[in-house]
CSV table of C-alpha atoms in Angstrom, one decimal:
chain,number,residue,atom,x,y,z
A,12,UNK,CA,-8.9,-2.2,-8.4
A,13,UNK,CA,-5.3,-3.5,-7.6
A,14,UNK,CA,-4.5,-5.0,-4.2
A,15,UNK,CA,-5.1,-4.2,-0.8
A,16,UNK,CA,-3.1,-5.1,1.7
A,17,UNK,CA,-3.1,-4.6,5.3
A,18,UNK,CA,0.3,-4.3,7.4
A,19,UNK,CA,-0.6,-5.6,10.4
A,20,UNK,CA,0.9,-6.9,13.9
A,21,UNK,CA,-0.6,-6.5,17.3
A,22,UNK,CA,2.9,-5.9,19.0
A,23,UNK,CA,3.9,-2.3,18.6
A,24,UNK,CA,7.4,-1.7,17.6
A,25,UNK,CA,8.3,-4.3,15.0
A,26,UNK,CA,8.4,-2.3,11.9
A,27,UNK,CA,4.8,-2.0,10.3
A,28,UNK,CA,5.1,2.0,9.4
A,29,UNK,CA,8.6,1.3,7.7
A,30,UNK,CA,7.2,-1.7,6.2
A,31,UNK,CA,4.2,0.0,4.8
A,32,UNK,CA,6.1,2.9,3.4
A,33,UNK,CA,8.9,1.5,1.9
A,34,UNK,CA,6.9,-0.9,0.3
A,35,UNK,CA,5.3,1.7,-1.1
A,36,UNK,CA,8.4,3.5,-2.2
A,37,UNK,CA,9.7,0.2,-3.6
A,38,UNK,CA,6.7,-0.5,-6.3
A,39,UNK,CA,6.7,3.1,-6.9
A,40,UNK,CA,10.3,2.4,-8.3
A,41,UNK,CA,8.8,-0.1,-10.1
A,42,UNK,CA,6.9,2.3,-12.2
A,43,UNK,CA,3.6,1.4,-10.1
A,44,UNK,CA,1.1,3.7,-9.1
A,45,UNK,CA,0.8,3.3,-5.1
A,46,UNK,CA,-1.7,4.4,-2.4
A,47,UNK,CA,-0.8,4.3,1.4
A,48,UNK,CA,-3.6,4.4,3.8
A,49,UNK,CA,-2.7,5.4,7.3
A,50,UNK,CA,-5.4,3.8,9.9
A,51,UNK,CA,-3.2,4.5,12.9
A,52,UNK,CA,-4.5,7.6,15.6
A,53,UNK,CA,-0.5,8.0,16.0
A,54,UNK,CA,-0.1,8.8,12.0
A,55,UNK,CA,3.4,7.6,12.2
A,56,UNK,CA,3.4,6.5,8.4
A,57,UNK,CA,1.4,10.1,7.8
A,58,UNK,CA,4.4,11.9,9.4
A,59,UNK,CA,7.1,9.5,7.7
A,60,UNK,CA,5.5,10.6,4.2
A,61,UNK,CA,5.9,14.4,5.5
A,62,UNK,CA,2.1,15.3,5.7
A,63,UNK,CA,1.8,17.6,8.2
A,64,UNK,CA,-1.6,17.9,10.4
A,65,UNK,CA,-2.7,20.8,9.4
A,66,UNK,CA,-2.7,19.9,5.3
A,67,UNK,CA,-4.4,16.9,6.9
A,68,UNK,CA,-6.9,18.0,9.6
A,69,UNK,CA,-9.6,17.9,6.9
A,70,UNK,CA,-8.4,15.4,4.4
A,71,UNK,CA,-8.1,12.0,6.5
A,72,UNK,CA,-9.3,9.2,6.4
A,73,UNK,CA,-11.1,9.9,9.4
A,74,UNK,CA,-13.2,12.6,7.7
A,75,UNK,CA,-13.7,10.0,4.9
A,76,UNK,CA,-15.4,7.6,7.4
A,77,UNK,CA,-17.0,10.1,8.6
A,78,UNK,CA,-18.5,11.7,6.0
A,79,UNK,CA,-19.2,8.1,4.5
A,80,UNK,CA,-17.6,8.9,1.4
A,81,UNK,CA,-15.0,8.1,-1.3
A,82,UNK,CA,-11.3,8.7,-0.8
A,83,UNK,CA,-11.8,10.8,-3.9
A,84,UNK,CA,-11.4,13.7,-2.1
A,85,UNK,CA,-9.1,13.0,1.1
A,86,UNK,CA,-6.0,12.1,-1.1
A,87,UNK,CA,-2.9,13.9,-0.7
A,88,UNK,CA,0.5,13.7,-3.0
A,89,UNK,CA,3.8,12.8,-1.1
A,90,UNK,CA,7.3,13.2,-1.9
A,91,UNK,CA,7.8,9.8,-3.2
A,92,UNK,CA,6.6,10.0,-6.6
A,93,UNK,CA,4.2,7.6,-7.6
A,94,UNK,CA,3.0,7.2,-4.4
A,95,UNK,CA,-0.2,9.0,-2.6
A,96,UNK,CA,-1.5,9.2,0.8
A,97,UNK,CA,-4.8,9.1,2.2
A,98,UNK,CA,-3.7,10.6,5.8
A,99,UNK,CA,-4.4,9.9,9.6
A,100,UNK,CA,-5.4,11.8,12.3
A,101,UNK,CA,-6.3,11.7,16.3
A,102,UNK,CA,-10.1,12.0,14.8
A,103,UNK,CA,-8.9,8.1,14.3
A,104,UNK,CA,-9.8,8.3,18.4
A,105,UNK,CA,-13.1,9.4,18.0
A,106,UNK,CA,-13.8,6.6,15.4
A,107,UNK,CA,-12.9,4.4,18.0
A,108,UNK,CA,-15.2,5.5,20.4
A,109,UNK,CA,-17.9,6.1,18.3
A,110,UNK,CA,-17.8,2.7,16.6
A,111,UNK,CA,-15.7,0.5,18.9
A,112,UNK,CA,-18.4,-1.7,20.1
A,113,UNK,CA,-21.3,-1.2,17.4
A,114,UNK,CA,-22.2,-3.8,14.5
A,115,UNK,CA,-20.9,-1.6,11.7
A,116,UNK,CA,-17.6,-1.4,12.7
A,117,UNK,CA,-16.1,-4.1,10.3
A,118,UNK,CA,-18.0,-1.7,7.5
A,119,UNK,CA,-16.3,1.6,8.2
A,120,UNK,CA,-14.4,1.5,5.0
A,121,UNK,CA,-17.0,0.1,2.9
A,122,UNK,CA,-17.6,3.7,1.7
A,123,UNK,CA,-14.7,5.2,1.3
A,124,UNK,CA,-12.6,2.3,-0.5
A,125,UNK,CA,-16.3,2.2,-2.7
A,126,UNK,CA,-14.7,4.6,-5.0
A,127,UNK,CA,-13.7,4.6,-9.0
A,128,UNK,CA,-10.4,6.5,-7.5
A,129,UNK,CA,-9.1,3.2,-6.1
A,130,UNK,CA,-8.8,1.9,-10.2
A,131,UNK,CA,-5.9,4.3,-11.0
A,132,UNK,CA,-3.8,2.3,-8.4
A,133,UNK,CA,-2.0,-0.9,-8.8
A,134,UNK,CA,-1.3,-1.5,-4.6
A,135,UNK,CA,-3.1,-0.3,-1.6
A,136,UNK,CA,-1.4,-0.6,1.1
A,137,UNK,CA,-3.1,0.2,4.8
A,138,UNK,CA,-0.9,0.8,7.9
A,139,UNK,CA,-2.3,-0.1,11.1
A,140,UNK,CA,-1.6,0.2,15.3
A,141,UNK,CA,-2.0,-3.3,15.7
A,142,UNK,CA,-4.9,-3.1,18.2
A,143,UNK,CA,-7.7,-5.6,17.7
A,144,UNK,CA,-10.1,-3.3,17.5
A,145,UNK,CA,-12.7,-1.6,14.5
A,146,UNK,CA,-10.0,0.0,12.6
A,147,UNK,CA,-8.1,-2.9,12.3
A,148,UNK,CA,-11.4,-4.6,12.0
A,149,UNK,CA,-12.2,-2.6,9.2
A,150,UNK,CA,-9.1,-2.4,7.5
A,151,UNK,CA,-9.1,-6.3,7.0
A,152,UNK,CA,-13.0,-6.2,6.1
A,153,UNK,CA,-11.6,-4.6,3.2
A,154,UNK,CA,-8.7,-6.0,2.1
A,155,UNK,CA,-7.2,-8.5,0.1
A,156,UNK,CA,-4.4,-9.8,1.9
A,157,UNK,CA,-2.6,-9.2,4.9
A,158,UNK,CA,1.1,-9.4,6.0
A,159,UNK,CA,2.9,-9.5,8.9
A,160,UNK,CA,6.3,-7.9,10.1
A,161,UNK,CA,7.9,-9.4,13.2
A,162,UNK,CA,11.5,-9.0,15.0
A,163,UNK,CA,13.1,-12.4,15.4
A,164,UNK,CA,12.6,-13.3,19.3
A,165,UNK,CA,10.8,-15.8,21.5
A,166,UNK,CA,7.8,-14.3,21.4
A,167,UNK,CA,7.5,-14.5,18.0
A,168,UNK,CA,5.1,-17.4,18.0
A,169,UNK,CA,2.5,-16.2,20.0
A,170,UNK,CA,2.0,-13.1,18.4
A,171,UNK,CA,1.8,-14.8,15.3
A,172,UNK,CA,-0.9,-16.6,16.6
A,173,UNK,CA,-2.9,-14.0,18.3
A,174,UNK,CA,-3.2,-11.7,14.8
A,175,UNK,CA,-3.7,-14.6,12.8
A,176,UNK,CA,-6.7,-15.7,15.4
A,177,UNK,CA,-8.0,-12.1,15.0
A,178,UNK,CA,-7.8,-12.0,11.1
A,179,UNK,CA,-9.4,-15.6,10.8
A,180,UNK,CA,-12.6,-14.2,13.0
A,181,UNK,CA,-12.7,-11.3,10.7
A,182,UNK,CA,-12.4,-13.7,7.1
A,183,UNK,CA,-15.0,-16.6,8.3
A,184,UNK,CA,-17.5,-13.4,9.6
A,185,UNK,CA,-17.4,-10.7,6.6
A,186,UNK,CA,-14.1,-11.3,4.2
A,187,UNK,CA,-13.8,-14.8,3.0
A,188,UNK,CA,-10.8,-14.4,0.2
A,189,UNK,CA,-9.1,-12.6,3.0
A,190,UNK,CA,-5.0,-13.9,2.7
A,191,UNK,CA,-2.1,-14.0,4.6
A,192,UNK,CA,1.1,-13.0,2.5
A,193,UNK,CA,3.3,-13.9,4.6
A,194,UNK,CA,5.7,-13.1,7.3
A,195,UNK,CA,8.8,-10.9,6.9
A,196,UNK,CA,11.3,-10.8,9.4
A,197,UNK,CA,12.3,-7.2,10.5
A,198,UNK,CA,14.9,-5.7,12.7
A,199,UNK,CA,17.2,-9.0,11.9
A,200,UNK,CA,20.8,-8.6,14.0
A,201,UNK,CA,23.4,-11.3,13.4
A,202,UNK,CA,25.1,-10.3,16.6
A,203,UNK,CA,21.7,-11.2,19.0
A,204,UNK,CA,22.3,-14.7,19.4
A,205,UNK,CA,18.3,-15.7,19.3
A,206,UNK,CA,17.9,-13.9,16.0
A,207,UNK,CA,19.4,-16.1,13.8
A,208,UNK,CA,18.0,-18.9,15.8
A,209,UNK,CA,14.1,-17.8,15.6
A,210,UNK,CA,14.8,-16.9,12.0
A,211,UNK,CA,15.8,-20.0,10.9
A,212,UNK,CA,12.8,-22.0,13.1
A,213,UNK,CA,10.1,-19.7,11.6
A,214,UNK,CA,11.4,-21.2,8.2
A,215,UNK,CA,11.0,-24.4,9.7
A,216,UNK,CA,8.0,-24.1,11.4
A,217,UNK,CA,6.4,-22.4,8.5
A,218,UNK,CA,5.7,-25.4,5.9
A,219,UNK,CA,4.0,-27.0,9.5
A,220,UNK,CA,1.9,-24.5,10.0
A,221,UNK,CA,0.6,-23.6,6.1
A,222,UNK,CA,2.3,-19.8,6.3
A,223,UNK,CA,5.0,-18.6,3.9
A,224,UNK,CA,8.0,-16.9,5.6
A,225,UNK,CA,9.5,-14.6,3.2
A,226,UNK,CA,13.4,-14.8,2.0
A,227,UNK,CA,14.1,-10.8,2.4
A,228,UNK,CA,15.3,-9.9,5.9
A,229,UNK,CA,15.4,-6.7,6.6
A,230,UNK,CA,18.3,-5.6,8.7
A,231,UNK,CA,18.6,-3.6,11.6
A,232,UNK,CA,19.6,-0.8,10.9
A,233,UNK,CA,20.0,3.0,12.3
A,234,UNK,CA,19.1,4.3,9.4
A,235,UNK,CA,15.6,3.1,10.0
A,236,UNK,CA,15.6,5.9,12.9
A,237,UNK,CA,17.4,8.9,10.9
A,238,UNK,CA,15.1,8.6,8.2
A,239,UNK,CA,11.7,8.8,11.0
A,240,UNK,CA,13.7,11.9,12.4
A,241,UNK,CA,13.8,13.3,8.8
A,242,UNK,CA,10.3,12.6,7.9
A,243,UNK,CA,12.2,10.4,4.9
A,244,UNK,CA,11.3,7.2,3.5
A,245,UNK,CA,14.8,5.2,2.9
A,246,UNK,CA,15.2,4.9,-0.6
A,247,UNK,CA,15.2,9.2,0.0
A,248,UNK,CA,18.4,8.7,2.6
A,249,UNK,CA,20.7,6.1,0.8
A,250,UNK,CA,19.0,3.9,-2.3
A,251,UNK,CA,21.9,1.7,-2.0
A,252,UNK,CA,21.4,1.0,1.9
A,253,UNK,CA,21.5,-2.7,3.0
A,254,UNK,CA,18.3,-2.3,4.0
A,255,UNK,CA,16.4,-0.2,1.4
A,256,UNK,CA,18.0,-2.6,-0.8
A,257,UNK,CA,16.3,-5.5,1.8
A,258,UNK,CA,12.8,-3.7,1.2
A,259,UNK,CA,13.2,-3.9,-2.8
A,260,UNK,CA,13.9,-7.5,-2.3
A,261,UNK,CA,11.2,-8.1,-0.1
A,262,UNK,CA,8.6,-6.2,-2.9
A,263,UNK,CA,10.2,-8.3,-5.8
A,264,UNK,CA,8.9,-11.5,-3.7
A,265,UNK,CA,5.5,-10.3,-2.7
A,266,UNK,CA,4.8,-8.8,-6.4
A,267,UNK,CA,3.9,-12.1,-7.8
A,268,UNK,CA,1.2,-13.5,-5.1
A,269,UNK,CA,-0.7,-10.1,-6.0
A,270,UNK,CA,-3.7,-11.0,-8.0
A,271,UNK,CA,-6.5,-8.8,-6.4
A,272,UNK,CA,-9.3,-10.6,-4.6
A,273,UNK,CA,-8.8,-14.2,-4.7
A,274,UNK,CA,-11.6,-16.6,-6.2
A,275,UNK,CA,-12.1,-19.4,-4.6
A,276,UNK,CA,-11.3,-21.1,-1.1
A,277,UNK,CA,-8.7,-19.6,0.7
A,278,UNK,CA,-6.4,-22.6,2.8
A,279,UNK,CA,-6.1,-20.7,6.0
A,280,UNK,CA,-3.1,-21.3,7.9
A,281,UNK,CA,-2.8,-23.9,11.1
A,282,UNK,CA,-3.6,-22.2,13.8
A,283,UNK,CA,-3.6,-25.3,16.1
A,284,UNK,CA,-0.1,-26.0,14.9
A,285,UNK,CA,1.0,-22.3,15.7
A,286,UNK,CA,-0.3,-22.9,19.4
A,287,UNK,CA,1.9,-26.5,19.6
A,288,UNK,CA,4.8,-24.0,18.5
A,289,UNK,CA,4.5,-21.3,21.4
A,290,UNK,CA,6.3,-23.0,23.9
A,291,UNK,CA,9.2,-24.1,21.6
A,292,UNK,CA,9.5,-20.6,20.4
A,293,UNK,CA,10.0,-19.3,24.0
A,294,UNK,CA,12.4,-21.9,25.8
A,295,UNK,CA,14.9,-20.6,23.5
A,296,UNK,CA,15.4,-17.6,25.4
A,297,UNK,CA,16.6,-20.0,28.1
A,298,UNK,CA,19.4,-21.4,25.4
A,299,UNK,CA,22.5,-19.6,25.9
C-alpha cells in the first residue's frame, strides 16, 4: 500500500480541494499512480475532477461505507491520467447522522481502504470539509500522514492548533504512526501587508513548535477560480502557471517524507508551544 494522506483544515476556504487535486495531478506527472478520495458531503474535489452525480450516485464512497466494502468497486477514472477517484456524495450526510455519535465512527473506512485495490497505487490522498466530526475522524483513523493548507493571516495560529488538538486525540486513541507533513502556505499575496509577515513567523515559530513549514507557497491566483468553474485541475489550464508550477514544487518536497506507515514513535508536535503562539499571531493584525 503507498501513502495515505489526509488534507485537512478545520477553516473552510483555505485551499484543501485544490491542494488535494493538484497534488494528485502533480505525482501523476511524475509517472505515479494516484487515488483521490473525496470525504466531503459538498464533493468539491469530485466536481473539480469532472465526476458528475449521476456516474457517482452509486459509486461513492458513501455507498462503500455503507455497504462495508472495498473501494474495489466504487472507483471511477478522471481526466487526469494516472489519477483515479473514489467520489463523494450528499449520502456523506446520512453517514453523518448515522454514525456521528456512535463508537465505530473512527472505523468507517476500515473496510473499504481493507482492499488489495489500494496496492496498485503509490499515493492516496483524502480530501476533507474540515469538520471535526466521524468522517474526518475516520479519514485520519486510516491514514498515514496528514497535511495542512492555511492562508497567511492572524488566525493562522489557532487554527493550527485546533486541527492539530483534534488529530492528536485521534493518533493517541486508534492511529499511533499518525504524522503531520507539514504546513503549506496557500493563497500567498505579496501586496497584503500581513501575508508576508505571518509567512515568515510560521517559519520561525515552526522549529519552536516541532512542525515543518514547507518552502513551496502557492500563490494567489485567479486561476485557482477559472479552473473550479471549468471543472479543471491546473496543470489542465496553463502547466506553466505560477501556481501549478508552486503545486509541483510543493510535491517535489513532500515526495521524500513518504514512507508508508511509519514504525516506531512518532515526535508529535508542541501543542503547548502553538497555544503560547496564538496571541502573537493575532496582535499583528493590529501592526500597520
Amino acid at each position: 500500500m503507498g501513502s495515505i494522506i489526509v488534507i485537512t483544515n478545520e477553516k473552510g476556504g483555505v485551499g484543501k480541494t485544490t491542494t488535494a487535486g493538484n497534488l494528485a495531478a502533480a505525482y501523476a506527472m511524475m509517472g505515479m499512480r494516484v487515488l483521490a478520495v473525496d470525504m466531503d458531503p459538498q464533493r468539491n474535489l469530485t466536481d473539480l475532477m469532472g465526476i458528475s452525480q449521476e456516474s457517482a450516485r452509486t459509486r461513492s464512497i458513501a455507498d462503500a461505507i455503507l455497504e462495508r466494502k472495498g473501494i474495489d468497486s466504487f472507483i471511477s477514472q478522471t481526466r487526469t491520467e494516472g489519477v483515479d477517484l473514489v467520489a463523494a456524495t450528499p449520502k456523506l450526510r446520512e453517514i453523518e447522522r448515522q454514525f456521528g455519535a456512535s463508537f465505530e465512527q473512527d472505523k468507517l473506512l476500515k473496510a473499504p481502504f481493507d482492499s488489495p485495490r489500494l496496492d496498485e497505487y503509490e499515493i492516496v490522498i483524502v480530501d476533507t470539509h474540515g469538520a471535526q466530526n466521524c468522517l474526518l475522524t475516520s479519514s485520519l483513523a486510516v491514514a498515514h500522514y496528514y497535511l495542512i493548507p492555511l492562508f497567511p493571516e492572524p488566525d493562522a495560529a489557532r487554527g493550527v492548533f485546533d486541527v492539530i488538538e483534534y488529530a492528536e486525540r485521534v493518533r493517541n486513541a486508534t492511529n499511533r504512526t499518525l504524522t503531520l507533513l507539514g504546513l503549506m502556505v496557500t493563497g500567498f499575496d505579496r501586496r497584503v501587508s500581513v501575508h508576508p509577515r505571518v509567512t515568515h513567523s510560521l517559519r520561525d515559530y515552526g522549529q519552536k513548535w516541532n512542525i515543518r513549514v514547507f518552502s513551496a507557497v502557492i500563490p494567489f491566483s485567479s486561476r485557482v477560480k477559472t479552473a473550479a468553474e471549468q471543472q479543471l485541475l491546473l496543470a489542465g489550464l496553463r502547466e506553466d502557471a505560477p501556481v501549478t508550477m508552486a503545486y509541483q514544487a510543493l510535491a517535489g518536497e513532500i515526495l521524500p517524507l513518504l514512507k508508508g506507515r511509519r514504525v516506531g514513535r512518532v515526535s508529535p508536535p508542541k501543542l503547548d508551544e502553538i497555544a503560547i503562539s496564538i496571541e502573537t499571531f493575532e496582535a499583528m493584525d493590529e501592526v500597520i
